[in-house]
């Protein structure tokens, strides 16, 4: 059974994902800097930066597909395996003492056919705000781009310079100065541990 490792490409959404904005649903590929995006915590927030990348759907670069109706999706959603989605409810509270947590979607792969890795080429879109936000993509609550040690190294030198122009307090040695995640964020290993614990309780 295929599992995705934590060493991963930049987080991102399929460019064809529909994002909830001030004017309704807009394809991620058509979003522009300054567009107002509806967030879960802070109403409408202006989009500060966008990057788009094409990746071959091979091996660890293969995207994950969430089937329609799973995790609140209104349509099929494809995203990079390292992209984090919001999980809430008793499972998160029981295992981590938090009502809501962010987990990398790749760690939930192969949970039946509703969340699975697929070998297709995708253009990913990453969306950055003044702060880490939770947004809806095809109905699924997921994260915006979050500057951290791993995501910072996935950026090109030009992208880093652009971001540092917008956020002077973010530096090469301290990308986490951008700010904390919108919710407690689990690693791949922590997410898998949560799944194993829950499976043990059900067995």
JSON list of C-alpha atoms in Angstrom, two decimals:
[
{"chain": "A", "resi": 1, "resn": "UNK", "atom": "CA", "xyz": [0.00, 0.00, 0.00]},
{"chain": "A", "resi": 2, "resn": "UNK", "atom": "CA", "xyz": [1.43, 3.38, -1.04]},
{"chain": "A", "resi": 3, "resn": "UNK", "atom": "CA", "xyz": [2.22, 5.97, 1.60]},
{"chain": "A", "resi": 4, "resn": "UNK", "atom": "CA", "xyz": [3.64, 9.43, 1.01]},
{"chain": "A", "resi": 5, "resn": "UNK", "atom": "CA", "xyz": [6.74, 10.53, 2.87]},
{"chain": "A", "resi": 6, "resn": "UNK", "atom": "CA", "xyz": [7.12, 13.89, 4.52]},
{"chain": "A", "resi": 7, "resn": "UNK", "atom": "CA", "xyz": [9.85, 15.13, 2.14]},
{"chain": "A", "resi": 8, "resn": "UNK", "atom": "CA", "xyz": [7.60, 16.70, -0.41]},
{"chain": "A", "resi": 9, "resn": "UNK", "atom": "CA", "xyz": [7.17, 19.36, -3.05]},
{"chain": "A", "resi": 10, "resn": "UNK", "atom": "CA", "xyz": [5.57, 22.73, -2.35]},
{"chain": "A", "resi": 11, "resn": "UNK", "atom": "CA", "xyz": [2.07, 22.59, -0.92]},
{"chain": "A", "resi": 12, "resn": "UNK", "atom": "CA", "xyz": [-0.55, 23.51, -3.46]},
{"chain": "A", "resi": 13, "resn": "UNK", "atom": "CA", "xyz": [-4.01, 23.03, -4.90]},
{"chain": "A", "resi": 14, "resn": "UNK", "atom": "CA", "xyz": [-5.00, 21.88, -8.35]},
{"chain": "A", "resi": 15, "resn": "UNK", "atom": "CA", "xyz": [-5.28, 25.07, -10.44]},
{"chain": "A", "resi": 16, "resn": "UNK", "atom": "CA", "xyz": [-8.83, 24.04, -11.39]},
{"chain": "A", "resi": 17, "resn": "UNK", "atom": "CA", "xyz": [-10.02, 24.03, -7.76]},
{"chain": "A", "resi": 18, "resn": "UNK", "atom": "CA", "xyz": [-12.88, 26.41, -7.00]},
{"chain": "A", "resi": 19, "resn": "UNK", "atom": "CA", "xyz": [-12.05, 28.89, -4.22]},
{"chain": "A", "resi": 20, "resn": "UNK", "atom": "CA", "xyz": [-14.74, 30.75, -2.27]},
{"chain": "A", "resi": 21, "resn": "UNK", "atom": "CA", "xyz": [-14.25, 34.51, -2.75]},
{"chain": "A", "resi": 22, "resn": "UNK", "atom": "CA", "xyz": [-16.15, 37.74, -2.20]},
{"chain": "A", "resi": 23, "resn": "UNK", "atom": "CA", "xyz": [-17.71, 37.33, -5.65]},
{"chain": "A", "resi": 24, "resn": "UNK", "atom": "CA", "xyz": [-18.47, 33.62, -5.36]},
{"chain": "A", "resi": 25, "resn": "UNK", "atom": "CA", "xyz": [-16.55, 30.58, -6.55]},
{"chain": "A", "resi": 26, "resn": "UNK", "atom": "CA", "xyz": [-13.48, 31.34, -8.66]},
{"chain": "A", "resi": 27, "resn": "UNK", "atom": "CA", "xyz": [-11.06, 28.89, -10.23]},
{"chain": "A", "resi": 28, "resn": "UNK", "atom": "CA", "xyz": [-7.69, 29.05, -8.45]},
{"chain": "A", "resi": 29, "resn": "UNK", "atom": "CA", "xyz": [-6.01, 29.57, -11.83]},
{"chain": "A", "resi": 30, "resn": "UNK", "atom": "CA", "xyz": [-7.95, 32.82, -12.31]},
{"chain": "A", "resi": 31, "resn": "UNK", "atom": "CA", "xyz": [-7.24, 34.38, -8.93]},
{"chain": "A", "resi": 32, "resn": "UNK", "atom": "CA", "xyz": [-5.22, 37.58, -8.84]},
{"chain": "A", "resi": 33, "resn": "UNK", "atom": "CA", "xyz": [-3.25, 39.39, -6.15]},
{"chain": "A", "resi": 34, "resn": "UNK", "atom": "CA", "xyz": [-5.63, 41.61, -4.20]},
{"chain": "A", "resi": 35, "resn": "UNK", "atom": "CA", "xyz": [-8.68, 39.37, -4.67]},
{"chain": "A", "resi": 36, "resn": "UNK", "atom": "CA", "xyz": [-10.73, 38.99, -1.49]},
{"chain": "A", "resi": 37, "resn": "UNK", "atom": "CA", "xyz": [-10.92, 35.38, -0.35]},
{"chain": "A", "resi": 38, "resn": "UNK", "atom": "CA", "xyz": [-13.40, 34.15, 2.24]},
{"chain": "A", "resi": 39, "resn": "UNK", "atom": "CA", "xyz": [-11.56, 32.61, 5.18]},
{"chain": "A", "resi": 40, "resn": "UNK", "atom": "CA", "xyz": [-12.86, 30.47, 8.04]},
{"chain": "A", "resi": 41, "resn": "UNK", "atom": "CA", "xyz": [-11.58, 32.77, 10.80]},
{"chain": "A", "resi": 42, "resn": "UNK", "atom": "CA", "xyz": [-11.14, 36.28, 9.45]},
{"chain": "A", "resi": 43, "resn": "UNK", "atom": "CA", "xyz": [-13.92, 36.89, 6.95]},
{"chain": "A", "resi": 44, "resn": "UNK", "atom": "CA", "xyz": [-12.57, 38.30, 3.66]},
{"chain": "A", "resi": 45, "resn": "UNK", "atom": "CA", "xyz": [-8.79, 38.58, 3.32]},
{"chain": "A", "resi": 46, "resn": "UNK", "atom": "CA", "xyz": [-6.81, 40.02, 0.39]},
{"chain": "A", "resi": 47, "resn": "UNK", "atom": "CA", "xyz": [-4.59, 37.61, -1.50]},
{"chain": "A", "resi": 48, "resn": "UNK", "atom": "CA", "xyz": [-1.00, 38.82, -1.24]},
{"chain": "A", "resi": 49, "resn": "UNK", "atom": "CA", "xyz": [0.95, 36.42, -3.43]},
{"chain": "A", "resi": 50, "resn": "UNK", "atom": "CA", "xyz": [0.34, 33.56, -5.87]},
{"chain": "A", "resi": 51, "resn": "UNK", "atom": "CA", "xyz": [2.67, 31.03, -7.39]},
{"chain": "A", "resi": 52, "resn": "UNK", "atom": "CA", "xyz": [1.93, 28.34, -9.97]},
{"chain": "A", "resi": 53, "resn": "UNK", "atom": "CA", "xyz": [3.99, 25.26, -10.75]},
{"chain": "A", "resi": 54, "resn": "UNK", "atom": "CA", "xyz": [3.64, 22.25, -12.98]},
{"chain": "A", "resi": 55, "resn": "UNK", "atom": "CA", "xyz": [4.72, 18.90, -11.54]},
{"chain": "A", "resi": 56, "resn": "UNK", "atom": "CA", "xyz": [4.78, 15.44, -13.10]},
{"chain": "A", "resi": 57, "resn": "UNK", "atom": "CA", "xyz": [2.53, 13.01, -11.26]},
{"chain": "A", "resi": 58, "resn": "UNK", "atom": "CA", "xyz": [5.26, 10.46, -10.55]},
{"chain": "A", "resi": 59, "resn": "UNK", "atom": "CA", "xyz": [6.27, 8.86, -7.24]},
{"chain": "A", "resi": 60, "resn": "UNK", "atom": "CA", "xyz": [6.29, 11.24, -4.28]},
{"chain": "A", "resi": 61, "resn": "UNK", "atom": "CA", "xyz": [5.20, 14.07, -6.59]},
{"chain": "A", "resi": 62, "resn": "UNK", "atom": "CA", "xyz": [1.92, 12.31, -7.30]},
{"chain": "A", "resi": 63, "resn": "UNK", "atom": "CA", "xyz": [-1.06, 14.36, -6.13]},
{"chain": "A", "resi": 64, "resn": "UNK", "atom": "CA", "xyz": [-3.83, 13.16, -3.86]},
{"chain": "A", "resi": 65, "resn": "UNK", "atom": "CA", "xyz": [-7.45, 13.08, -4.96]},
{"chain": "A", "resi": 66, "resn": "UNK", "atom": "CA", "xyz": [-10.35, 13.56, -2.54]},
{"chain": "A", "resi": 67, "resn": "UNK", "atom": "CA", "xyz": [-13.57, 12.15, -3.94]},
{"chain": "A", "resi": 68, "resn": "UNK", "atom": "CA", "xyz": [-16.75, 14.22, -4.10]},
{"chain": "A", "resi": 69, "resn": "UNK", "atom": "CA", "xyz": [-18.61, 14.00, -0.80]},
{"chain": "A", "resi": 70, "resn": "UNK", "atom": "CA", "xyz": [-15.51, 13.21, 1.27]},
{"chain": "A", "resi": 71, "resn": "UNK", "atom": "CA", "xyz": [-14.41, 15.74, 3.91]},
{"chain": "A", "resi": 72, "resn": "UNK", "atom": "CA", "xyz": [-17.16, 18.08, 2.77]},
{"chain": "A", "resi": 73, "resn": "UNK", "atom": "CA", "xyz": [-16.02, 18.23, -0.85]},
{"chain": "A", "resi": 74, "resn": "UNK", "atom": "CA", "xyz": [-18.58, 19.49, -3.34]},
{"chain": "A", "resi": 75, "resn": "UNK", "atom": "CA", "xyz": [-16.52, 18.13, -6.22]},
{"chain": "A", "resi": 76, "resn": "UNK", "atom": "CA", "xyz": [-13.36, 16.10, -6.73]},
{"chain": "A", "resi": 77, "resn": "UNK", "atom": "CA", "xyz": [-10.37, 17.91, -5.23]},
{"chain": "A", "resi": 78, "resn": "UNK", "atom": "CA", "xyz": [-6.76, 17.29, -6.16]},
{"chain": "A", "resi": 79, "resn": "UNK", "atom": "CA", "xyz": [-3.86, 18.72, -4.17]},
{"chain": "A", "resi": 80, "resn": "UNK", "atom": "CA", "xyz": [-0.24, 18.04, -3.33]},
{"chain": "A", "resi": 81, "resn": "UNK", "atom": "CA", "xyz": [0.28, 15.30, -0.76]},
{"chain": "A", "resi": 82, "resn": "UNK", "atom": "CA", "xyz": [1.89, 17.70, 1.71]},
{"chain": "A", "resi": 83, "resn": "UNK", "atom": "CA", "xyz": [-1.00, 20.15, 1.65]},
{"chain": "A", "resi": 84, "resn": "UNK", "atom": "CA", "xyz": [-2.80, 20.26, 4.99]},
{"chain": "A", "resi": 85, "resn": "UNK", "atom": "CA", "xyz": [-6.53, 20.01, 5.50]},
{"chain": "A", "resi": 86, "resn": "UNK", "atom": "CA", "xyz": [-8.65, 20.63, 8.59]},
{"chain": "A", "resi": 87, "resn": "UNK", "atom": "CA", "xyz": [-9.82, 17.64, 10.61]},
{"chain": "A", "resi": 88, "resn": "UNK", "atom": "CA", "xyz": [-12.25, 18.22, 13.47]},
{"chain": "A", "resi": 89, "resn": "UNK", "atom": "CA", "xyz": [-14.26, 16.18, 15.91]},
{"chain": "A", "resi": 90, "resn": "UNK", "atom": "CA", "xyz": [-13.76, 13.61, 18.63]},
{"chain": "A", "resi": 91, "resn": "UNK", "atom": "CA", "xyz": [-10.92, 11.85, 16.80]},
{"chain": "A", "resi": 92, "resn": "UNK", "atom": "CA", "xyz": [-8.69, 14.91, 16.94]},
{"chain": "A", "resi": 93, "resn": "UNK", "atom": "CA", "xyz": [-9.72, 15.81, 20.49]},
{"chain": "A", "resi": 94, "resn": "UNK", "atom": "CA", "xyz": [-9.21, 12.29, 21.80]},
{"chain": "A", "resi": 95, "resn": "UNK", "atom": "CA", "xyz": [-5.75, 11.83, 20.35]},
{"chain": "A", "resi": 96, "resn": "UNK", "atom": "CA", "xyz": [-4.33, 15.36, 20.56]},
{"chain": "A", "resi": 97, "resn": "UNK", "atom": "CA", "xyz": [-6.57, 17.27, 22.93]},
{"chain": "A", "resi": 98, "resn": "UNK", "atom": "CA", "xyz": [-7.58, 19.70, 20.18]},
{"chain": "A", "resi": 99, "resn": "UNK", "atom": "CA", "xyz": [-11.00, 20.09, 18.61]},
{"chain": "A", "resi": 100, "resn": "UNK", "atom": "CA", "xyz": [-9.42, 20.90, 15.24]},
{"chain": "A", "resi": 101, "resn": "UNK", "atom": "CA", "xyz": [-6.06, 20.02, 13.71]},
{"chain": "A", "resi": 102, "resn": "UNK", "atom": "CA", "xyz": [-4.35, 20.40, 10.36]},
{"chain": "A", "resi": 103, "resn": "UNK", "atom": "CA", "xyz": [-3.04, 17.20, 8.79]},
{"chain": "A", "resi": 104, "resn": "UNK", "atom": "CA", "xyz": [-1.14, 16.54, 5.54]},
{"chain": "A", "resi": 105, "resn": "UNK", "atom": "CA", "xyz": [-3.56, 14.92, 3.13]},
{"chain": "A", "resi": 106, "resn": "UNK", "atom": "CA", "xyz": [-0.94, 12.41, 1.99]},
{"chain": "A", "resi": 107, "resn": "UNK", "atom": "CA", "xyz": [-1.05, 10.75, 5.41]},
{"chain": "A", "resi": 108, "resn": "UNK", "atom": "CA", "xyz": [-4.74, 9.97, 4.86]},
{"chain": "A", "resi": 109, "resn": "UNK", "atom": "CA", "xyz": [-4.11, 8.30, 1.52]},
{"chain": "A", "resi": 110, "resn": "UNK", "atom": "CA", "xyz": [-5.53, 4.83, 0.85]},
{"chain": "A", "resi": 111, "resn": "UNK", "atom": "CA", "xyz": [-8.34, 5.22, 3.34]},
{"chain": "A", "resi": 112, "resn": "UNK", "atom": "CA", "xyz": [-10.56, 3.35, 0.90]},
{"chain": "A", "resi": 113, "resn": "UNK", "atom": "CA", "xyz": [-10.98, 4.90, -2.54]},
{"chain": "A", "resi": 114, "resn": "UNK", "atom": "CA", "xyz": [-12.24, 8.25, -1.28]},
{"chain": "A", "resi": 115, "resn": "UNK", "atom": "CA", "xyz": [-8.70, 9.62, -0.65]},
{"chain": "A", "resi": 116, "resn": "UNK", "atom": "CA", "xyz": [-6.08, 8.18, -2.97]},
{"chain": "A", "resi": 117, "resn": "UNK", "atom": "CA", "xyz": [-2.84, 8.95, -4.72]},
{"chain": "A", "resi": 118, "resn": "UNK", "atom": "CA", "xyz": [-3.09, 9.37, -8.48]},
{"chain": "A", "resi": 119, "resn": "UNK", "atom": "CA", "xyz": [-0.47, 9.48, -11.22]},
{"chain": "A", "resi": 120, "resn": "UNK", "atom": "CA", "xyz": [-1.44, 12.59, -13.17]},
{"chain": "A", "resi": 121, "resn": "UNK", "atom": "CA", "xyz": [0.41, 15.78, -14.04]},
{"chain": "A", "resi": 122, "resn": "UNK", "atom": "CA", "xyz": [-0.98, 18.85, -12.30]},
{"chain": "A", "resi": 123, "resn": "UNK", "atom": "CA", "xyz": [-0.44, 22.57, -12.18]},
{"chain": "A", "resi": 124, "resn": "UNK", "atom": "CA", "xyz": [-0.44, 23.58, -8.53]},
{"chain": "A", "resi": 125, "resn": "UNK", "atom": "CA", "xyz": [-1.45, 26.98, -7.20]},
{"chain": "A", "resi": 126, "resn": "UNK", "atom": "CA", "xyz": [-0.22, 28.25, -3.81]},
{"chain": "A", "resi": 127, "resn": "UNK", "atom": "CA", "xyz": [-1.97, 31.20, -2.15]},
{"chain": "A", "resi": 128, "resn": "UNK", "atom": "CA", "xyz": [-0.33, 33.44, 0.46]},
{"chain": "A", "resi": 129, "resn": "UNK", "atom": "CA", "xyz": [-2.02, 35.93, 2.80]},
{"chain": "A", "resi": 130, "resn": "UNK", "atom": "CA", "xyz": [-0.76, 38.30, 5.48]},
{"chain": "A", "resi": 131, "resn": "UNK", "atom": "CA", "xyz": [-1.32, 35.45, 7.94]},
{"chain": "A", "resi": 132, "resn": "UNK", "atom": "CA", "xyz": [-1.92, 31.74, 7.66]},
{"chain": "A", "resi": 133, "resn": "UNK", "atom": "CA", "xyz": [-5.57, 31.22, 6.76]},
{"chain": "A", "resi": 134, "resn": "UNK", "atom": "CA", "xyz": [-8.09, 28.45, 6.32]},
{"chain": "A", "resi": 135, "resn": "UNK", "atom": "CA", "xyz": [-9.94, 28.61, 3.01]},
{"chain": "A", "resi": 136, "resn": "UNK", "atom": "CA", "xyz": [-12.39, 26.41, 1.14]},
{"chain": "A", "resi": 137, "resn": "UNK", "atom": "CA", "xyz": [-11.38, 24.62, -2.04]},
{"chain": "A", "resi": 138, "resn": "UNK", "atom": "CA", "xyz": [-14.21, 22.64, -3.63]},
{"chain": "A", "resi": 139, "resn": "UNK", "atom": "CA", "xyz": [-15.83, 22.79, -0.21]},
{"chain": "A", "resi": 140, "resn": "UNK", "atom": "CA", "xyz": [-12.88, 21.25, 1.69]},
{"chain": "A", "resi": 141, "resn": "UNK", "atom": "CA", "xyz": [-11.39, 23.40, 4.46]},
{"chain": "A", "resi": 142, "resn": "UNK", "atom": "CA", "xyz": [-7.66, 23.55, 3.82]},
{"chain": "A", "resi": 143, "resn": "UNK", "atom": "CA", "xyz": [-4.70, 25.79, 4.50]},
{"chain": "A", "resi": 144, "resn": "UNK", "atom": "CA", "xyz": [-3.28, 28.71, 2.60]},
{"chain": "A", "resi": 145, "resn": "UNK", "atom": "CA", "xyz": [0.45, 28.71, 1.92]},
{"chain": "A", "resi": 146, "resn": "UNK", "atom": "CA", "xyz": [2.35, 28.82, 5.22]},
{"chain": "A", "resi": 147, "resn": "UNK", "atom": "CA", "xyz": [5.92, 30.01, 5.39]},
{"chain": "A", "resi": 148, "resn": "UNK", "atom": "CA", "xyz": [8.02, 27.59, 7.40]},
{"chain": "A", "resi": 149, "resn": "UNK", "atom": "CA", "xyz": [11.31, 25.73, 7.24]},
{"chain": "A", "resi": 150, "resn": "UNK", "atom": "CA", "xyz": [10.11, 23.14, 4.73]},
{"chain": "A", "resi": 151, "resn": "UNK", "atom": "CA", "xyz": [7.98, 25.37, 2.52]},
{"chain": "A", "resi": 152, "resn": "UNK", "atom": "CA", "xyz": [10.68, 28.07, 2.48]},
{"chain": "A", "resi": 153, "resn": "UNK", "atom": "CA", "xyz": [13.20, 25.68, 0.96]},
{"chain": "A", "resi": 154, "resn": "UNK", "atom": "CA", "xyz": [10.68, 24.73, -1.74]},
{"chain": "A", "resi": 155, "resn": "UNK", "atom": "CA", "xyz": [10.69, 28.31, -3.05]},
{"chain": "A", "resi": 156, "resn": "UNK", "atom": "CA", "xyz": [12.95, 29.58, -5.81]},
{"chain": "A", "resi": 157, "resn": "UNK", "atom": "CA", "xyz": [15.41, 32.40, -4.99]},
{"chain": "A", "resi": 158, "resn": "UNK", "atom": "CA", "xyz": [13.24, 34.86, -6.94]},
{"chain": "A", "resi": 159, "resn": "UNK", "atom": "CA", "xyz": [10.14, 33.79, -5.00]},
{"chain": "A", "resi": 160, "resn": "UNK", "atom": "CA", "xyz": [11.97, 34.25, -1.70]},
{"chain": "A", "resi": 161, "resn": "UNK", "atom": "CA", "xyz": [13.08, 37.74, -2.66]},
{"chain": "A", "resi": 162, "resn": "UNK", "atom": "CA", "xyz": [9.54, 38.69, -3.66]},
{"chain": "A", "resi": 163, "resn": "UNK", "atom": "CA", "xyz": [8.13, 37.44, -0.36]},
{"chain": "A", "resi": 164, "resn": "UNK", "atom": "CA", "xyz": [10.83, 39.19, 1.66]},
{"chain": "A", "resi": 165, "resn": "UNK", "atom": "CA", "xyz": [9.92, 42.44, -0.08]},
{"chain": "A", "resi": 166, "resn": "UNK", "atom": "CA", "xyz": [6.31, 42.02, 1.08]},
{"chain": "A", "resi": 167, "resn": "UNK", "atom": "CA", "xyz": [7.23, 40.64, 4.52]},
{"chain": "A", "resi": 168, "resn": "UNK", "atom": "CA", "xyz": [10.56, 42.23, 5.60]},
{"chain": "A", "resi": 169, "resn": "UNK", "atom": "CA", "xyz": [10.44, 40.43, 8.96]},
{"chain": "A", "resi": 170, "resn": "UNK", "atom": "CA", "xyz": [10.68, 37.05, 7.18]},
{"chain": "A", "resi": 171, "resn": "UNK", "atom": "CA", "xyz": [14.33, 36.07, 6.74]},
{"chain": "A", "resi": 172, "resn": "UNK", "atom": "CA", "xyz": [16.30, 33.23, 5.20]},
{"chain": "A", "resi": 173, "resn": "UNK", "atom": "CA", "xyz": [17.27, 31.96, 8.64]},
{"chain": "A", "resi": 174, "resn": "UNK", "atom": "CA", "xyz": [13.89, 32.59, 10.32]},
{"chain": "A", "resi": 175, "resn": "UNK", "atom": "CA", "xyz": [11.06, 31.87, 7.87]},
{"chain": "A", "resi": 176, "resn": "UNK", "atom": "CA", "xyz": [8.85, 30.94, 10.84]},
{"chain": "A", "resi": 177, "resn": "UNK", "atom": "CA", "xyz": [8.78, 34.64, 11.76]},
{"chain": "A", "resi": 178, "resn": "UNK", "atom": "CA", "xyz": [5.89, 34.79, 9.27]},
{"chain": "A", "resi": 179, "resn": "UNK", "atom": "CA", "xyz": [3.67, 33.49, 12.06]},
{"chain": "A", "resi": 180, "resn": "UNK", "atom": "CA", "xyz": [2.12, 30.36, 13.47]},
{"chain": "A", "resi": 181, "resn": "UNK", "atom": "CA", "xyz": [-0.29, 28.01, 11.73]},
{"chain": "A", "resi": 182, "resn": "UNK", "atom": "CA", "xyz": [-4.01, 28.76, 11.90]},
{"chain": "A", "resi": 183, "resn": "UNK", "atom": "CA", "xyz": [-4.53, 25.52, 13.85]},
{"chain": "A", "resi": 184, "resn": "UNK", "atom": "CA", "xyz": [-2.26, 22.99, 15.58]},
{"chain": "A", "resi": 185, "resn": "UNK", "atom": "CA", "xyz": [-0.48, 21.24, 12.72]},
{"chain": "A", "resi": 186, "resn": "UNK", "atom": "CA", "xyz": [0.39, 17.55, 12.74]},
{"chain": "A", "resi": 187, "resn": "UNK", "atom": "CA", "xyz": [3.32, 16.00, 10.95]},
{"chain": "A", "resi": 188, "resn": "UNK", "atom": "CA", "xyz": [3.00, 12.93, 8.73]},
{"chain": "A", "resi": 189, "resn": "UNK", "atom": "CA", "xyz": [4.21, 10.74, 11.58]},
{"chain": "A", "resi": 190, "resn": "UNK", "atom": "CA", "xyz": [1.79, 12.25, 14.10]},
{"chain": "A", "resi": 191, "resn": "UNK", "atom": "CA", "xyz": [-1.12, 11.84, 11.70]},
{"chain": "A", "resi": 192, "resn": "UNK", "atom": "CA", "xyz": [-0.26, 8.21, 11.06]},
{"chain": "A", "resi": 193, "resn": "UNK", "atom": "CA", "xyz": [-0.01, 7.62, 14.81]},
{"chain": "A", "resi": 194, "resn": "UNK", "atom": "CA", "xyz": [-3.48, 9.09, 15.25]},
{"chain": "A", "resi": 195, "resn": "UNK", "atom": "CA", "xyz": [-4.85, 6.78, 12.55]},
{"chain": "A", "resi": 196, "resn": "UNK", "atom": "CA", "xyz": [-3.18, 3.71, 14.09]},
{"chain": "A", "resi": 197, "resn": "UNK", "atom": "CA", "xyz": [-4.57, 4.58, 17.52]},
{"chain": "A", "resi": 198, "resn": "UNK", "atom": "CA", "xyz": [-8.07, 4.98, 16.17]},
{"chain": "A", "resi": 199, "resn": "UNK", "atom": "CA", "xyz": [-7.80, 1.75, 14.21]},
{"chain": "A", "resi": 200, "resn": "UNK", "atom": "CA", "xyz": [-6.72, -0.02, 17.39]},
{"chain": "A", "resi": 201, "resn": "UNK", "atom": "CA", "xyz": [-9.76, 1.32, 19.24]},
{"chain": "A", "resi": 202, "resn": "UNK", "atom": "CA", "xyz": [-12.10, 0.13, 16.48]},
{"chain": "A", "resi": 203, "resn": "UNK", "atom": "CA", "xyz": [-10.47, -3.30, 16.04]}
]
